[in-house]
Coordinates of C-alpha atoms and ligand atoms in Angstrom, one line a residue:
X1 CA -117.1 -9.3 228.4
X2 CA -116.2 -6.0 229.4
X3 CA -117.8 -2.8 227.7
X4 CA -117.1 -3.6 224.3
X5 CA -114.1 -2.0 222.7
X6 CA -113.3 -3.3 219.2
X7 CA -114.9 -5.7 216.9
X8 CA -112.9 -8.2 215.0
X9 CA -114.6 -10.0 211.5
X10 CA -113.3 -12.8 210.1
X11 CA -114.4 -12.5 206.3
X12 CA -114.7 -15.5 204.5
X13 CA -117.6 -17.0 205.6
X14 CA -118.8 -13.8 207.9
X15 CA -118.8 -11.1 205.6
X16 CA -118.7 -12.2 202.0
X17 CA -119.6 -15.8 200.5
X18 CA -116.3 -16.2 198.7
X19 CA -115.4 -19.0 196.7
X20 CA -112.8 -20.6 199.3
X21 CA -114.5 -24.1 200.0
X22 CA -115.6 -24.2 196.1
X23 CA -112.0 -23.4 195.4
X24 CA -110.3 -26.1 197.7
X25 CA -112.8 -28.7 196.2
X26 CA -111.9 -27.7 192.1
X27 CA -108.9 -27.7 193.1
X28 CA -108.6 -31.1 194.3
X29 CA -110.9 -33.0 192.2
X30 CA -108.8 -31.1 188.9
X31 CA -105.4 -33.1 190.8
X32 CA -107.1 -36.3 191.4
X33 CA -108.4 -36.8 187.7
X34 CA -104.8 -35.4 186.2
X35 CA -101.3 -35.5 187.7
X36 CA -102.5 -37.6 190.9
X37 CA -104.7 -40.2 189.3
X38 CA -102.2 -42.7 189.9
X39 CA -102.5 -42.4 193.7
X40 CA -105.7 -41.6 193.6
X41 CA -107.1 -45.2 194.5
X42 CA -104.4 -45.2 197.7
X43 CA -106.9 -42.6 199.1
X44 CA -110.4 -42.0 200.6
X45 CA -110.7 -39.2 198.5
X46 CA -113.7 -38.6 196.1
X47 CA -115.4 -35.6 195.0
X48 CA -118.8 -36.5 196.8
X49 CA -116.7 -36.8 199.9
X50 CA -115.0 -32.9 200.2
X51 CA -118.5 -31.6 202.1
X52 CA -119.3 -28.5 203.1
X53 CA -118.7 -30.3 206.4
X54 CA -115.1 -31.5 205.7
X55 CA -114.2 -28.5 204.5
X56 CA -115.5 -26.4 207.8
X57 CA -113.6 -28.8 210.2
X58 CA -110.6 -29.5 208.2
X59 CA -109.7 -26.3 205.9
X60 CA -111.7 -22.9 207.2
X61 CA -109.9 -20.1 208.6
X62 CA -106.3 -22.1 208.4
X63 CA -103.6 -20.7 206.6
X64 CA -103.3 -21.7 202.7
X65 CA -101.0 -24.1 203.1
X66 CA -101.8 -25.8 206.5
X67 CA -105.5 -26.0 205.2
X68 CA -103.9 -27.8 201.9
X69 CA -101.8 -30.1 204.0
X70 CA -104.5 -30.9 206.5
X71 CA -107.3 -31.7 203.6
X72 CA -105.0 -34.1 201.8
X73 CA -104.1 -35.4 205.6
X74 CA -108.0 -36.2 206.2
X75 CA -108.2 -38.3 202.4
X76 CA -105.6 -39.9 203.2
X77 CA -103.0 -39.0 200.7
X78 CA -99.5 -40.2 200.7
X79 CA -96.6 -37.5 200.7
X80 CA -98.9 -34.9 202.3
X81 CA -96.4 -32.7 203.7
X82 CA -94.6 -32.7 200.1
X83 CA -98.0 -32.1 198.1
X84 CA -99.4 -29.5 199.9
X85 CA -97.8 -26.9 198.5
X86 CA -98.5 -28.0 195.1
X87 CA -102.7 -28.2 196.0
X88 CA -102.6 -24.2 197.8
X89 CA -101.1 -23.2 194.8
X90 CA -104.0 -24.7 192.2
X91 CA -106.6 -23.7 194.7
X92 CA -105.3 -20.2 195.2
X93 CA -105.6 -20.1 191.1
X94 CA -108.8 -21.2 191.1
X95 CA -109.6 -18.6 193.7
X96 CA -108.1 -16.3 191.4
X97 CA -110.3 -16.9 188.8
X98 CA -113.5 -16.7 190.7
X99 CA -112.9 -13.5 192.4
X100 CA -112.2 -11.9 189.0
X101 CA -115.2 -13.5 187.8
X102 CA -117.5 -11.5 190.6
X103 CA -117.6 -15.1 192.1
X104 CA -118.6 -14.1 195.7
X105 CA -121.5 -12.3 197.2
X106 CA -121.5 -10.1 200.4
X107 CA -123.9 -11.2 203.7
X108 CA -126.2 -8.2 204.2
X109 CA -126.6 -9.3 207.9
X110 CA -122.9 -8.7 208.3
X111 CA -122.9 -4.9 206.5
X112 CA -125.3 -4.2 208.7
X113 CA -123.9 -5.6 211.8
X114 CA -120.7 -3.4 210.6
X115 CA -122.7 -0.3 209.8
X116 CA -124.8 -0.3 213.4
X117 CA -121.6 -0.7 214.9
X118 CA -119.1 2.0 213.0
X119 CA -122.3 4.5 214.2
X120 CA -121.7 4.0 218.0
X121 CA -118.0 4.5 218.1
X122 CA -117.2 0.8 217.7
X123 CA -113.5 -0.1 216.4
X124 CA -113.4 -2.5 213.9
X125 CA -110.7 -4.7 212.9
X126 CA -110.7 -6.8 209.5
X127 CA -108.8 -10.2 210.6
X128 CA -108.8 -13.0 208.1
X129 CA -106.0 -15.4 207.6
X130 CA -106.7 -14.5 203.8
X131 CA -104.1 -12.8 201.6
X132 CA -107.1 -12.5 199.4
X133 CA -110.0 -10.9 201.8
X134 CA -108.6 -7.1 201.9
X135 CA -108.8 -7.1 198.0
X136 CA -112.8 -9.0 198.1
X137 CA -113.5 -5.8 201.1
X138 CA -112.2 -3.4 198.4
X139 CA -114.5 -4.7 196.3
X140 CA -117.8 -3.7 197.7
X141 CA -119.4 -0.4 198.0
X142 CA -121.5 0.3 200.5
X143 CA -122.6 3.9 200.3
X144 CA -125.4 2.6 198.0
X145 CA -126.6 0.4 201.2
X146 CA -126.4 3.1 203.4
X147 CA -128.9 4.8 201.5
X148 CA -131.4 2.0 201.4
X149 CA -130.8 0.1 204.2
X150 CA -129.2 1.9 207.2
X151 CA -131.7 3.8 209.3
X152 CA -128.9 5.4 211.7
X153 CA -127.0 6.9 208.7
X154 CA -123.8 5.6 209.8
X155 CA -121.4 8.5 208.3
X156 CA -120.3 7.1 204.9
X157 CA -118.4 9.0 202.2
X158 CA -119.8 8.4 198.4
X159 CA -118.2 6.2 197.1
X160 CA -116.7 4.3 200.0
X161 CA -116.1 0.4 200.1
X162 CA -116.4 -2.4 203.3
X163 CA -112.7 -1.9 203.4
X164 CA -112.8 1.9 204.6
X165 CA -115.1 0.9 207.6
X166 CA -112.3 -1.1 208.8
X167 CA -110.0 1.0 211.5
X168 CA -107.3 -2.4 210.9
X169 CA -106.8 -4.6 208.3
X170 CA -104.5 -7.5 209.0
X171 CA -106.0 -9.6 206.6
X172 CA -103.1 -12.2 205.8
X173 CA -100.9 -10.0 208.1
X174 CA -97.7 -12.2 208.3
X175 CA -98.1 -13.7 212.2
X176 CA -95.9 -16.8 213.8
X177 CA -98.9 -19.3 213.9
X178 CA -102.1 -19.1 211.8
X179 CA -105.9 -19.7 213.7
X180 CA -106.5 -21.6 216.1
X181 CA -103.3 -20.1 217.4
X182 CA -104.6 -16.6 218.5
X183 CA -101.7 -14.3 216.5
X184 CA -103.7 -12.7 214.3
X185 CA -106.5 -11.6 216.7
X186 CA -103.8 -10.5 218.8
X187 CA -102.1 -8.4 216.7
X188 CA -105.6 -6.8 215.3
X189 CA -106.1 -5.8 219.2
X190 CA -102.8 -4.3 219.1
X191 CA -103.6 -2.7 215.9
X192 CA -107.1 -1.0 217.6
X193 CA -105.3 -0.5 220.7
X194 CA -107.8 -2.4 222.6
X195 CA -107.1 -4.8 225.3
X196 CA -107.8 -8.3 224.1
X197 CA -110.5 -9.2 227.0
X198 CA -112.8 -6.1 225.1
X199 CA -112.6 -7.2 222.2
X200 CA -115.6 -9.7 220.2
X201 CA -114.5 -12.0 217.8
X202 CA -117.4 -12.8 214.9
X203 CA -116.4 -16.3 213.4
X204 CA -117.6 -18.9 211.0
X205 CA -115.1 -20.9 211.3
X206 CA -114.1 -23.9 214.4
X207 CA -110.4 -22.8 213.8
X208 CA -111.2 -19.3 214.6
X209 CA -113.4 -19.5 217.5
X210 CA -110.9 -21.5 218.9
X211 CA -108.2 -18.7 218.1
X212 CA -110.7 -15.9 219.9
X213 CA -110.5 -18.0 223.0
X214 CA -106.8 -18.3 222.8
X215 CA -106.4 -14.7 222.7
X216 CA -108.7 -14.2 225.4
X217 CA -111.1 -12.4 223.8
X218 CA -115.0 -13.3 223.5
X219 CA -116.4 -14.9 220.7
X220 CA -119.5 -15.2 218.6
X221 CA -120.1 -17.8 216.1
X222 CA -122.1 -17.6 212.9
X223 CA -123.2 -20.4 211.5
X224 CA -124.8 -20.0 208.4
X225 CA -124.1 -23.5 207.2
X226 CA -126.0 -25.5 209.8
X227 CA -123.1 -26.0 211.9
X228 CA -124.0 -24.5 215.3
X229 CA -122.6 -28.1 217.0
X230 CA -118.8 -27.7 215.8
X231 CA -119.3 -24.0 216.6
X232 CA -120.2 -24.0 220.2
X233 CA -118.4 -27.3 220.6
X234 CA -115.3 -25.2 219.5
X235 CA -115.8 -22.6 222.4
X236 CA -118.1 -20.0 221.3
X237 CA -119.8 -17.7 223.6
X238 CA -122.9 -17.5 221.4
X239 CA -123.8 -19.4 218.1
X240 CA -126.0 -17.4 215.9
X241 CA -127.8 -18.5 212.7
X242 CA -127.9 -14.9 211.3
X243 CA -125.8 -11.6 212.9
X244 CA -129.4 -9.8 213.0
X245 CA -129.9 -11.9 215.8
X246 CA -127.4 -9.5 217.7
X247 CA -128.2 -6.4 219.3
X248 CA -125.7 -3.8 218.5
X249 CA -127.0 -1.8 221.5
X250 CA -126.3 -4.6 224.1
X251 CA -123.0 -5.2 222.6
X252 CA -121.3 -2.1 223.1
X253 CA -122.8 -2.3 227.0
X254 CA -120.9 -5.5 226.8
X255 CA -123.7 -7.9 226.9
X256 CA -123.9 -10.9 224.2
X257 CA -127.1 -13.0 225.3
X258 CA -130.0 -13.1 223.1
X259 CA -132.6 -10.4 222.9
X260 CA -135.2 -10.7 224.7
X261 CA -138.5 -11.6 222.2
Ligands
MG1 MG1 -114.2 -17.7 207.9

């Protein structure tokens, strides 16, 4: 990577534990037992079997309803296409729910990661495929943090949330093709101004690593569900357990390798 120019999260998964993959699952078990019981034995589908796993490979970082239609595609269940749109809506209501419900908690990795960044000049981009993730950014204070927790005093108005740290938010922008396709990281580059090969993508997600690739860009992943092997296996530069393992220093100069111990 060239010096570093702009910094694009993902933020399911990378900055706040939201209730997407308990959402999807809710969801779908609530159909199975109800209004699809009776094709419920056609299918491979049961509860036990929607992992943490399943849901990373199948769902994560796709667009509500291609993430619907490709979970049902992967149990097996007939008229996919046709239910899909029934099973994002349910999920997107149980979402609902647990957002309102203060459902979700925020990595502190991540904040910091942001914080380090915003205090050497860094842009930063919020790019999730969810309509929901701008709203869960709101959300979250982080002058509070500052105070406690960030030794460079990044410049933080009281009161501000994550969101204000962002310089884009295209969360759920409206793009052609959701991730892997590389739309939405492209038009957060545009959005900073920076050209795609200086920009870092920080992903939890296969789909999205594989959309930071697409668009050129260089990618870290985090996986903070023990799934390093579908990360790197889906191109990623660097697969990180926890984003303190990056150096913020070395990443402006460009550089993405480990820190030396
Ligand atoms: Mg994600």
């Amino acid at each position: 990577m060239r010096p570093l120019g702009g910094v694009l999260f993902d933020v399911d998964g990378v900055v706040v534990d939201s209730p997407h993959e308990r959402a999807w699952q809710e969801a779908l078990e609530a159909l199975m037992a109800t209004e699809w019981r009776a094709i419920a034995p056609e299918t491979r589908y049961a509860p036990e079997r929607f992992t943490t796993a399943v849901y990373q490979s199948e769902v994560a970082g796709k667009a509500r309803e291609s993430g619907a239609r490709a979970a049902l595609d992967y149990f097996g269940v007939p008229d996919a296409a046709e239910r899909a749109g029934v099973y994002a809506e349910r999920k997107q209501e149980v979402l609902l729910r647990k957002i309102a419900a203060g459902k979700f908690v925020v990595f502190s990795d991540a904040t910091r990661l942001i914080l380090e960044l915003k205090a050497r000049g860094v842009l930063l981009a919020a790019a999730s495929s969810s309509r929901n993730a701008s709203e869960l950014l709101r959300r979250i204070r982080v002058d509070a943090f500052v105070e406690h927790q960030n030794p460079r005093r990044a410049p933080v108005a009281l009161g501000a949330t994550l969101l204000d740290l962002f310089d884009a938010d295209l969360c759920g922008a409206a793009v052609a093709r959701g991730k892997p396709a590389p739309d939405l990281f492209l038009a957060a580059a545009r959005a900073l101004g920076v050209p795609p090969p200086r920009c870092l993508v920080i992903e939890d997600a296969p789909s999205g690593v594989q959309a930071a690739k697409a668009a050129g860009m260089t990618s870290i992943g985090v996986a903070r569900l023990a799934d390093e092997a579908l990360l790197a296996a889906a191109g990623a530069d660097r697969v990180v357990t926890t984003l303190d393992q990056l150096d913020p220093d070395a990443l402006v100069e460009g550089q993405i390798a480990a820190r030396a111990a």
